[in-house]
CSV table of C-alpha atoms in Angstrom, one decimal:
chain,number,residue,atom,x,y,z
A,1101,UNK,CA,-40.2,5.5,-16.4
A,1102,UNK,CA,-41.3,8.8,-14.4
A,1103,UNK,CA,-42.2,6.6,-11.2
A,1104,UNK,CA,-38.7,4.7,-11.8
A,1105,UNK,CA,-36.5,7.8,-11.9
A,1106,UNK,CA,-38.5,9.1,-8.9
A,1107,UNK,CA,-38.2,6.3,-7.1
A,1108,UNK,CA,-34.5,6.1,-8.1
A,1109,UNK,CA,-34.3,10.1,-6.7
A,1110,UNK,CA,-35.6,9.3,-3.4
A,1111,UNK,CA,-33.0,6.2,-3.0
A,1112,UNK,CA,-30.3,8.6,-4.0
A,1113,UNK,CA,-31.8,11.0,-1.6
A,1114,UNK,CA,-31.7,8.6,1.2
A,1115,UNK,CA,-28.4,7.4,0.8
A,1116,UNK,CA,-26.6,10.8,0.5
A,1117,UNK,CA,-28.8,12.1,3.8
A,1118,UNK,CA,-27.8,8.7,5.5
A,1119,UNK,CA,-23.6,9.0,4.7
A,1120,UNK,CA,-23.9,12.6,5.8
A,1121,UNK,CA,-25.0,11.3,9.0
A,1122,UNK,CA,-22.8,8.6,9.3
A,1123,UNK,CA,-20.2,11.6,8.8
A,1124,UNK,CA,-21.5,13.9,11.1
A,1125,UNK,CA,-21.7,11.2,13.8
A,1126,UNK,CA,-18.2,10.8,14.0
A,1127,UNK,CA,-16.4,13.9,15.8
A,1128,UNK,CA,-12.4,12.4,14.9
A,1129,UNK,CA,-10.6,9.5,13.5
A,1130,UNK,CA,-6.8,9.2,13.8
A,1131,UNK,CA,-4.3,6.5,12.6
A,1132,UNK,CA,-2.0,4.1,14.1
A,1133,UNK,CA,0.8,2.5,12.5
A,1134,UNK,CA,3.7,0.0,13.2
A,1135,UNK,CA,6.9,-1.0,12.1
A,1136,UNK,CA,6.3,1.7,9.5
A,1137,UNK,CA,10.0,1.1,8.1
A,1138,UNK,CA,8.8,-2.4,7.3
A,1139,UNK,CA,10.5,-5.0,5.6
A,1140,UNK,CA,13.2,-5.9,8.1
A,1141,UNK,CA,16.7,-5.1,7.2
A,1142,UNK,CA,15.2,-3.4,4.1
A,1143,UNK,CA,16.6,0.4,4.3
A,1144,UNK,CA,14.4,1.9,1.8
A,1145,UNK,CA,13.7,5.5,1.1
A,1146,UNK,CA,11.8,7.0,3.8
A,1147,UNK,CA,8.0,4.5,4.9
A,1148,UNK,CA,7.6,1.3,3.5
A,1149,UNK,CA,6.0,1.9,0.7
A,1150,UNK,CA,2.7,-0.3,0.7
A,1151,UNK,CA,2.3,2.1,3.2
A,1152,UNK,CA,2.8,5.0,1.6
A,1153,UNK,CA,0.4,3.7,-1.7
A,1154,UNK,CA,-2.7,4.3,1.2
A,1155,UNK,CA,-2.0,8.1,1.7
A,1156,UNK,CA,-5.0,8.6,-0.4
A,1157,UNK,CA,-7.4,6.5,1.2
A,1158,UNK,CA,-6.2,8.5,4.0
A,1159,UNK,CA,-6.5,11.6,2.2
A,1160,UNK,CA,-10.0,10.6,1.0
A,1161,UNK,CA,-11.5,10.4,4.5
A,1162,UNK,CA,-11.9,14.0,6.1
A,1163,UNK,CA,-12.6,13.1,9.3
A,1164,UNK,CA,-8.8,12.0,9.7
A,1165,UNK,CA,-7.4,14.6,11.3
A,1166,UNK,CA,-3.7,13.3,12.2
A,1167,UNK,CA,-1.8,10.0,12.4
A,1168,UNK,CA,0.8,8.1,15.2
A,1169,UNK,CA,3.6,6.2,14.0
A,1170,UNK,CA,4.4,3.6,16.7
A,1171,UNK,CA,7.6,2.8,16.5
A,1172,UNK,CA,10.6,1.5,13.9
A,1173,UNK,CA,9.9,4.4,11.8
A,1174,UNK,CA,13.2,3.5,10.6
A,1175,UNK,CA,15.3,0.1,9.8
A,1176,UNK,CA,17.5,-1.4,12.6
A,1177,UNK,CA,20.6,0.6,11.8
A,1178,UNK,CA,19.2,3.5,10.0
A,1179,UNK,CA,19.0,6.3,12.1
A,1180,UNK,CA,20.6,8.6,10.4
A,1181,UNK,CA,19.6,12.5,9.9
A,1182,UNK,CA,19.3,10.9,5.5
A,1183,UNK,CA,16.8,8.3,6.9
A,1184,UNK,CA,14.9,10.8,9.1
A,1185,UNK,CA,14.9,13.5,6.2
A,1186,UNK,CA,13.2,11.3,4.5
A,1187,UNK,CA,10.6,10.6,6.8
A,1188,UNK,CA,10.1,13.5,7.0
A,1189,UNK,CA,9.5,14.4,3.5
A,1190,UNK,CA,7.0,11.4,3.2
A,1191,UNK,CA,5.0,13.0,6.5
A,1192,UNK,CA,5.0,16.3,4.4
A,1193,UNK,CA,3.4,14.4,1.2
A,1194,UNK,CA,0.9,13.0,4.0
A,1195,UNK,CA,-0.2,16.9,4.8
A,1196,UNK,CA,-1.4,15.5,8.1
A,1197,UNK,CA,-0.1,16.3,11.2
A,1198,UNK,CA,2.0,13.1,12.6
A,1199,UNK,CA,3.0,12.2,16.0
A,1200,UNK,CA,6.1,9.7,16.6
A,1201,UNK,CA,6.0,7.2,19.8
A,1202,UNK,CA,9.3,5.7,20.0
A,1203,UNK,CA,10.8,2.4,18.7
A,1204,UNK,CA,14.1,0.5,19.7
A,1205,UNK,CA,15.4,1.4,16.1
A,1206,UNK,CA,14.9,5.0,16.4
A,1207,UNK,CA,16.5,5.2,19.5
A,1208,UNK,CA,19.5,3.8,17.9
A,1209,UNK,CA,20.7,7.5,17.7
A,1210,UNK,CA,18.7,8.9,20.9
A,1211,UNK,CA,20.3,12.3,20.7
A,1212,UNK,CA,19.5,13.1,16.8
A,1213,UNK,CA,16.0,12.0,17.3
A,1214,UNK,CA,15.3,14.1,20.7
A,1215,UNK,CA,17.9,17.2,18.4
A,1216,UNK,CA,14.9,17.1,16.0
A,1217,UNK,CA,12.0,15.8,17.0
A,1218,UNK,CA,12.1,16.6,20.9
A,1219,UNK,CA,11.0,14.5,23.9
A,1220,UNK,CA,9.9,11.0,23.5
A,1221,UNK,CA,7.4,11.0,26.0
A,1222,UNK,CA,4.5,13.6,26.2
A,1223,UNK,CA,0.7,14.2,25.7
A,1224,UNK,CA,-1.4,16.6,24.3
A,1225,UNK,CA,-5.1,17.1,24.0
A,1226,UNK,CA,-7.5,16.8,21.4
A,1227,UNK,CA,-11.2,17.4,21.7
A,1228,UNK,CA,-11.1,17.0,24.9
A,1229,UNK,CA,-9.5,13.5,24.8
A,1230,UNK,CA,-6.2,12.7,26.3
A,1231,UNK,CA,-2.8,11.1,24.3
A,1232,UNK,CA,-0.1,9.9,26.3
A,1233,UNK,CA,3.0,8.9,24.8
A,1234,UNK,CA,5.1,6.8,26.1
A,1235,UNK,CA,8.9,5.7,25.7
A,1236,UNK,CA,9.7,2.2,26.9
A,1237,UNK,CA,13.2,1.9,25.5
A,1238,UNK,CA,14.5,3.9,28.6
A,1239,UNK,CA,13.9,1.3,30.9
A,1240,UNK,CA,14.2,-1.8,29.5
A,1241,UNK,CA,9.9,-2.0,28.5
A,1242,UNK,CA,9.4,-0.5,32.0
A,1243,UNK,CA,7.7,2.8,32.6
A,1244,UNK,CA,10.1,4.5,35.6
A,1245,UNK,CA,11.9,7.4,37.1
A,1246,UNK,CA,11.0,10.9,35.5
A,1247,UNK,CA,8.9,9.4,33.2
A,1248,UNK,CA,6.7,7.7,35.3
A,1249,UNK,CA,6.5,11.2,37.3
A,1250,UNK,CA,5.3,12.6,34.7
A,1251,UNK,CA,2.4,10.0,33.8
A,1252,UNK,CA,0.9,9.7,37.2
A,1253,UNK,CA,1.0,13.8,37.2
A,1254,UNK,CA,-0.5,14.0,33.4
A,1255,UNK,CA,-3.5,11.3,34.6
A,1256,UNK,CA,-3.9,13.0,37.7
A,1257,UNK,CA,-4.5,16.4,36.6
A,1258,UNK,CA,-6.1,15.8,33.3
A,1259,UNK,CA,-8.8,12.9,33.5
A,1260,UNK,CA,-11.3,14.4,35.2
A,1261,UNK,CA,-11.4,17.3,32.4
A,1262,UNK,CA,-11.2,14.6,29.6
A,1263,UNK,CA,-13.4,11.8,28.0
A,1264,UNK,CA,-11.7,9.0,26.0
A,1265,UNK,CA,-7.7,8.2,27.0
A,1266,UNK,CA,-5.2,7.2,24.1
A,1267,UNK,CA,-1.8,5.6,25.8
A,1268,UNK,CA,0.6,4.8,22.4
A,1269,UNK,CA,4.0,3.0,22.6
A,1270,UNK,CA,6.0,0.7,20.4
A,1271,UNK,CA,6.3,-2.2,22.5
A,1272,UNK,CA,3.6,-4.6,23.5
A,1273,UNK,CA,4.1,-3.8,27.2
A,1274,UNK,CA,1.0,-6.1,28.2
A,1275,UNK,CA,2.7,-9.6,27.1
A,1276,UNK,CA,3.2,-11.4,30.0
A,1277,UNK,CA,4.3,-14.9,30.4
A,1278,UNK,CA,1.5,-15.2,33.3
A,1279,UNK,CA,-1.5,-13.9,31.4
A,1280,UNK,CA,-3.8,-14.6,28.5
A,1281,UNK,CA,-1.5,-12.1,26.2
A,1282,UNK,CA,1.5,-15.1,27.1
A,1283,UNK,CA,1.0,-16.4,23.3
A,1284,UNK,CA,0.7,-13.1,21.4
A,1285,UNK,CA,4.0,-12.9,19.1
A,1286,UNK,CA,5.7,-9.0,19.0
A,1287,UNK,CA,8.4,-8.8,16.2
A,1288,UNK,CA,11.0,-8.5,19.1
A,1289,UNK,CA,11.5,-8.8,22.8
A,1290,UNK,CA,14.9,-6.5,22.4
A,1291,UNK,CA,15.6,-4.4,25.3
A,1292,UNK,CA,13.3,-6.1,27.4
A,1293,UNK,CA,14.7,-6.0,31.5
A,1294,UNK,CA,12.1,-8.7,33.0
A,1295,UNK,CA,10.3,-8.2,35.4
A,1296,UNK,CA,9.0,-4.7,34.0
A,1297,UNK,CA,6.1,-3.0,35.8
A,1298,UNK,CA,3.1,-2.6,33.2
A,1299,UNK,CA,0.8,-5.1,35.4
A,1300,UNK,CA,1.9,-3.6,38.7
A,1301,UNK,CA,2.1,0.0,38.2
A,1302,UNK,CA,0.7,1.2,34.5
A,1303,UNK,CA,-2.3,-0.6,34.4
A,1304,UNK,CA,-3.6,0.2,37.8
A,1305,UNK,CA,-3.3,3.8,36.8
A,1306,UNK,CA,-6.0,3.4,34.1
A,1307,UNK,CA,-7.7,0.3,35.4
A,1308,UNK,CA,-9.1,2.7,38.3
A,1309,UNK,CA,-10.3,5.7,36.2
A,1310,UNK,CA,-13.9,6.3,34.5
A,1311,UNK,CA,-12.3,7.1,31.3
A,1312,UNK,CA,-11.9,5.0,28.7
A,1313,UNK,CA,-8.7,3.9,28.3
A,1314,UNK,CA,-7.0,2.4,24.7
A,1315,UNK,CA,-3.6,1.5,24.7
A,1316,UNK,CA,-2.1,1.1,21.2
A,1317,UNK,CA,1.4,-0.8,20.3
A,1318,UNK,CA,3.0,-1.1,16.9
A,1319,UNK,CA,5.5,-4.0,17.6
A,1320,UNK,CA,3.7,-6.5,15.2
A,1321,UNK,CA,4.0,-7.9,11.6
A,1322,UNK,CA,6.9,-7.5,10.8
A,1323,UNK,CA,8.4,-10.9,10.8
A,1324,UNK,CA,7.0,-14.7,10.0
A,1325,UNK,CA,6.7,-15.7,13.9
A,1326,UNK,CA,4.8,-12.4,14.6
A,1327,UNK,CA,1.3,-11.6,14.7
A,1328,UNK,CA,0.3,-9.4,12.6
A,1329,UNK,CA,-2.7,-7.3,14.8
A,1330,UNK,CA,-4.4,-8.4,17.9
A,1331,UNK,CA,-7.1,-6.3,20.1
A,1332,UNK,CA,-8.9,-7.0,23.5
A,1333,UNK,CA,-11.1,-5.1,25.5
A,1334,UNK,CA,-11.9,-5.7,29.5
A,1335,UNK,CA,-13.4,-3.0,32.1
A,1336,UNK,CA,-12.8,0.3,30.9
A,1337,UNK,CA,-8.9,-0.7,28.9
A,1338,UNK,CA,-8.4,-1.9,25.4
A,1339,UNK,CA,-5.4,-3.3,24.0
A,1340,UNK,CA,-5.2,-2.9,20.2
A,1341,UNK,CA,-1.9,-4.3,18.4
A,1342,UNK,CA,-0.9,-3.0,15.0
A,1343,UNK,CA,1.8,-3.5,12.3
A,1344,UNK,CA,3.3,-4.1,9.2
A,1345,UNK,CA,6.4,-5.8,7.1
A,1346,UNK,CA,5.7,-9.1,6.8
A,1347,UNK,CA,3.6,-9.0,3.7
A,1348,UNK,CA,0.1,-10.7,3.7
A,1349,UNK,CA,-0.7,-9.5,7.0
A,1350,UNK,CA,0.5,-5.9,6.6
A,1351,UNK,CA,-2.1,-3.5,8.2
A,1352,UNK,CA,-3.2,-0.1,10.3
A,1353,UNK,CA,-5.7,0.9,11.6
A,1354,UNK,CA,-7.9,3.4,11.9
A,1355,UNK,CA,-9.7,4.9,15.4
A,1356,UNK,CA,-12.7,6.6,14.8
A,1357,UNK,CA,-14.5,9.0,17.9
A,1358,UNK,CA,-17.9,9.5,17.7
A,1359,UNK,CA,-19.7,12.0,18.7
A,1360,UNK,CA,-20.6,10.5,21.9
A,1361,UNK,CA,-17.4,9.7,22.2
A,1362,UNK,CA,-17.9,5.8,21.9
A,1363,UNK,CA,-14.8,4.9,19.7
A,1364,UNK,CA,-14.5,1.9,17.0
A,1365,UNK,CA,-12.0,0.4,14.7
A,1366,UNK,CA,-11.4,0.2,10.8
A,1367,UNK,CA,-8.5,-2.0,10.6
A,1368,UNK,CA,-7.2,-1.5,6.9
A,1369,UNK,CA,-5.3,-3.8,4.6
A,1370,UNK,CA,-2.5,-2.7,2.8
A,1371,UNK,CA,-2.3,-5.1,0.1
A,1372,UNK,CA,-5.6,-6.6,-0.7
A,1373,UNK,CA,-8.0,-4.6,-2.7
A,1374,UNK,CA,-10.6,-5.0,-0.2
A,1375,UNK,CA,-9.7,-2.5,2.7
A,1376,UNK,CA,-11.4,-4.6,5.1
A,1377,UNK,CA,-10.0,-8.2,4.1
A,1378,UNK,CA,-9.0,-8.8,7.9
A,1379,UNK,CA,-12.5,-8.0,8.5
A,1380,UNK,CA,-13.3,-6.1,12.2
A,1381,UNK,CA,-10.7,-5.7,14.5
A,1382,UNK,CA,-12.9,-6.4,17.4
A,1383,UNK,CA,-13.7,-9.7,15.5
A,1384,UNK,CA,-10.0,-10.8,16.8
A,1385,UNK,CA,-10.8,-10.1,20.9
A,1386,UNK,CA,-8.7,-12.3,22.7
A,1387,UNK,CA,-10.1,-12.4,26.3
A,1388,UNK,CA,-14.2,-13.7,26.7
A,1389,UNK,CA,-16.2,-13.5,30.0
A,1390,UNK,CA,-13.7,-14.4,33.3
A,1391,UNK,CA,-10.3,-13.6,31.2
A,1392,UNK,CA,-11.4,-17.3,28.8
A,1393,UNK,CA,-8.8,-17.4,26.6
A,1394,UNK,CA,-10.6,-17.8,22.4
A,1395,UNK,CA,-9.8,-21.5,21.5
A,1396,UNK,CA,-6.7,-21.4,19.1
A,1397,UNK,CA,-6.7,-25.3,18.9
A,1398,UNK,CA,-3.5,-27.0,19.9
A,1399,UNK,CA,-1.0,-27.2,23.0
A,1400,UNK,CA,2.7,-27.9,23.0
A,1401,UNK,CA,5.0,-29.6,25.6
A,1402,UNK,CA,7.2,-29.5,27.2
A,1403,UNK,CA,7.7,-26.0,26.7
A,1404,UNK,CA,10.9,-25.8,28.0
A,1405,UNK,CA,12.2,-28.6,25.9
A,1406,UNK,CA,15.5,-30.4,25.6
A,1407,UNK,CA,15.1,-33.3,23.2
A,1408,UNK,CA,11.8,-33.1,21.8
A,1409,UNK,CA,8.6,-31.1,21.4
A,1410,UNK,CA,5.2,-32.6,20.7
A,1411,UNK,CA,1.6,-30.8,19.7
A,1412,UNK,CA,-1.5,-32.1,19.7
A,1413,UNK,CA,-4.5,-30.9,18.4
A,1414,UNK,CA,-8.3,-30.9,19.6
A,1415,UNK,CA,-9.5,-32.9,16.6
A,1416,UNK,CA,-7.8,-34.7,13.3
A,1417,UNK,CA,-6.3,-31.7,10.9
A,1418,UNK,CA,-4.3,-30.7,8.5
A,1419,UNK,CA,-1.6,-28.5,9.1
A,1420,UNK,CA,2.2,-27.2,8.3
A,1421,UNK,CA,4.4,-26.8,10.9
A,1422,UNK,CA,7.0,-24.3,11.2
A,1423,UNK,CA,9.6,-23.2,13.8
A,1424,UNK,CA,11.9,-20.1,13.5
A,1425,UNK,CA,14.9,-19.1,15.7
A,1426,UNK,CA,15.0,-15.1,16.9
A,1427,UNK,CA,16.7,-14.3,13.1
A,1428,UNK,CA,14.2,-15.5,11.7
A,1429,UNK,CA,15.6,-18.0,10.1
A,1430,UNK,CA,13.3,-21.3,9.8
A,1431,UNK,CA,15.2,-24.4,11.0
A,1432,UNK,CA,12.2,-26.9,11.0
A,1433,UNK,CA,9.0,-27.4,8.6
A,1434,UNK,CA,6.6,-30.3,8.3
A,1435,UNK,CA,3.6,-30.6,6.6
A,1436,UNK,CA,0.7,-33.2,8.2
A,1437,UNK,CA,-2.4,-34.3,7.2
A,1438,UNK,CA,-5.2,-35.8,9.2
A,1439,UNK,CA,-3.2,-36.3,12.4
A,1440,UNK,CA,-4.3,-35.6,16.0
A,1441,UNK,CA,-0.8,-35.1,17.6
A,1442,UNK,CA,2.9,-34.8,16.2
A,1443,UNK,CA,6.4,-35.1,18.0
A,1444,UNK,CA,9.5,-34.3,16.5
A,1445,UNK,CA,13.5,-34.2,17.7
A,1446,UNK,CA,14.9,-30.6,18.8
A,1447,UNK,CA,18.5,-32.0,20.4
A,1448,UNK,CA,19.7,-30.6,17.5
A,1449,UNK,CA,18.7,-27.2,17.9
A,1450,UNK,CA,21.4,-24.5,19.8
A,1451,UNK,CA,19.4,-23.4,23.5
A,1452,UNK,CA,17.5,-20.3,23.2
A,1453,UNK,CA,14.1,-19.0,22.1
A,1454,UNK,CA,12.3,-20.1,18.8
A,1455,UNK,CA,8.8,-19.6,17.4
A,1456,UNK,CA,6.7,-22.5,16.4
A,1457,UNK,CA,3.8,-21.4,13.7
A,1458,UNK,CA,1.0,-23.5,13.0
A,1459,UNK,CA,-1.3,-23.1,9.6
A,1460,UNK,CA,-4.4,-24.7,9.0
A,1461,UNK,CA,-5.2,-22.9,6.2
A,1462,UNK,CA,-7.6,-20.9,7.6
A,1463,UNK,CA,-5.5,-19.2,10.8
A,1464,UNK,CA,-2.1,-19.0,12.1
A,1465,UNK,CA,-1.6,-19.4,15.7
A,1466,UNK,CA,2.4,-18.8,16.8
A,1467,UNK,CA,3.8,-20.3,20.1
A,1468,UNK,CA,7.0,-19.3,21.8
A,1469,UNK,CA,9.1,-22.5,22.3
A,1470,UNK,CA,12.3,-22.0,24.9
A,1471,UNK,CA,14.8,-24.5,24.1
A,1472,UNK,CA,17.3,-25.9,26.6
């Protein structure tokens, strides 16, 4: 029994001296959270509460040291100085400082945010990493004008005094119907003035530096066409997606700096038990080797359609098949079993944009369908 409890000492020992490292290796962590209002339409008091029930998890981990909201802090329709008060109150339960970059709701009321809460776009400092952010619902998900001026002149005279850059926004400025981000699903392409100028004069700004560069968006899972998270990395940019709403998929995430500086991901659940039931958020990169897009299974076409769509599938499966219009309102499902390709009538449909979800069982891949 002696050797046993010594034994068991020395374990205890070990494992205490190893989470103290594992603590003292990392210098930082923030948060980032989207569509923090979440369910849609849904004007409760203040965050949306599966939100709020992970304060304390929050709370629990000392090395968090402040948190971003990225965007729809507030329901479309409820900025008000009532919805911001409240907030504001939840914020001050938090005890946490807590930096807001911009949604489309908030800006709703432009001149009470900016009364209260100042400029939309600005960047500050922190251990000697730089945060940019960023407000693209001045120019239509482009990044122009004075606020341009005043990127290129933050990057300029900052990087070479800084390690890691953070760039936070609400949108998911890198979609593009020309790249590999062309099937990612935001919540909402509102406000959106194509073409905007992320590719052609953002992300040459970063892509050139040494630093590090992570650009965070919060426009995601909200709704049933959206995806709920997404994250790539190429060169010296990441791209990580957050967001909640929707339910199953709700989630933020959490951006730990070590000491080093070399940064990494706990993407939480909000409403599983298990904190990590998504698993790694760098399990979910998009882009391998030469830009290769990761295998999601199907194609559709046409895409434009006028009379009918059709999918088919790499091999026999099982899946349901769903297709949304921009309310969200579904206005097609069909379940299919052991089938290889599918085609089904659209003439009925009004023109415009819907979302076609397919669900295996084990993923969810959405598709942007334009109907003529």
């Amino acid at each position: 029994m002696k050797v046993f409890g010594y034994i068991l000492l020395v374990a205890l020992m070990l494992s205490a001296n190893l989470l103290n490292a594992q603590n003292e290796s990392t210098l930082y962590s923030f948060f980032i959270a989207g569509h923090t209002s979440g369910v849609p339409g849904v004007n409760s008091i203040g965050l949306y509460q599966s939100f709020k029930d992970k304060f304390g998890y929050i709370q629990s981990r000392e090395e968090i040291e402040f948190g971003v909201l990225l965007g729809d802090i507030v329901v479309q329709g409820g900025a008000t100085a009532q919805d911001w008060d409240e907030v504001d109150a939840d914020i001050d339960s938090l005890g946490l400082p807590v930096y807001f970059a911009v949604g489309n709701h908030d800006m709703e009321n432009r001149p009470l945010f900016e009364s209260r809460y100042g400029p939309t776009y600005y960047s500050f400092i922190y251990q000697d990493d730089l945060f940019i952010v960023l407000d693209p619902n001045i120019d239509g998900w482009s990044i122009k004008g004075e606020q341009l001026e005043f990127l290129e002149n933050v990057i300029d005279t900052t990087y070479q005094d800084v390690d890691n850059i953070f760039v936070l926004f609400h949108q998911l400025l890198w979609l593009s119907e020309n790249n590999i981000y062309a099937n990612i699903c935001p919540n909402s392409f509102e406000g959106r003035v194509l073409p905007t100028n992320f590719w052609t004069d953002i992300e040459p700004l970063f892509h050139q530096l040494p630093n590090n560069v992570t650009m965070c968006a919060g426009d995601m899972g909200a709704v049933s066409w959206s995806n709920n998270f997404m994250y790539d990395l190429y060169d010296n940019i990441s791209f990580a997606g957050t967001g909640m709403g929707e339910g199953d998929g709700d989630n933020f995430i959490v951006i730990n700096v070590a000491a080093n500086k070399a940064i990494s991901y706990d993407l939480i659940c909000l409403n599983d038990t298990a904190l990590n039931c998504f698993g790694e958020l760098t399990d979910y990169q998009i882009s391998l080797g030469d830009n290769e897009i990761v295998f999601r299974g199907f194609v559709i076409y046409p895409n434009p359609a006028k009379s009918y769509v059709s999918l088919e599938f790499i091999n026999d499966i099982s899946v349901n098949i769903q297709l949304f219009n921009m309310t969200g309102q579904m206005v097609f499902e069909k379940q299919l079993s052991h089938v290889k390709s599918h085609s089904f009538n659209i003439d009925y449909l009004p023109k415009g944009l819907y979302f076609i979800k397919v669900d295996n069982g084990f993923s969810r891949f959405t598709e942007k369908l334009v109907v003529e």
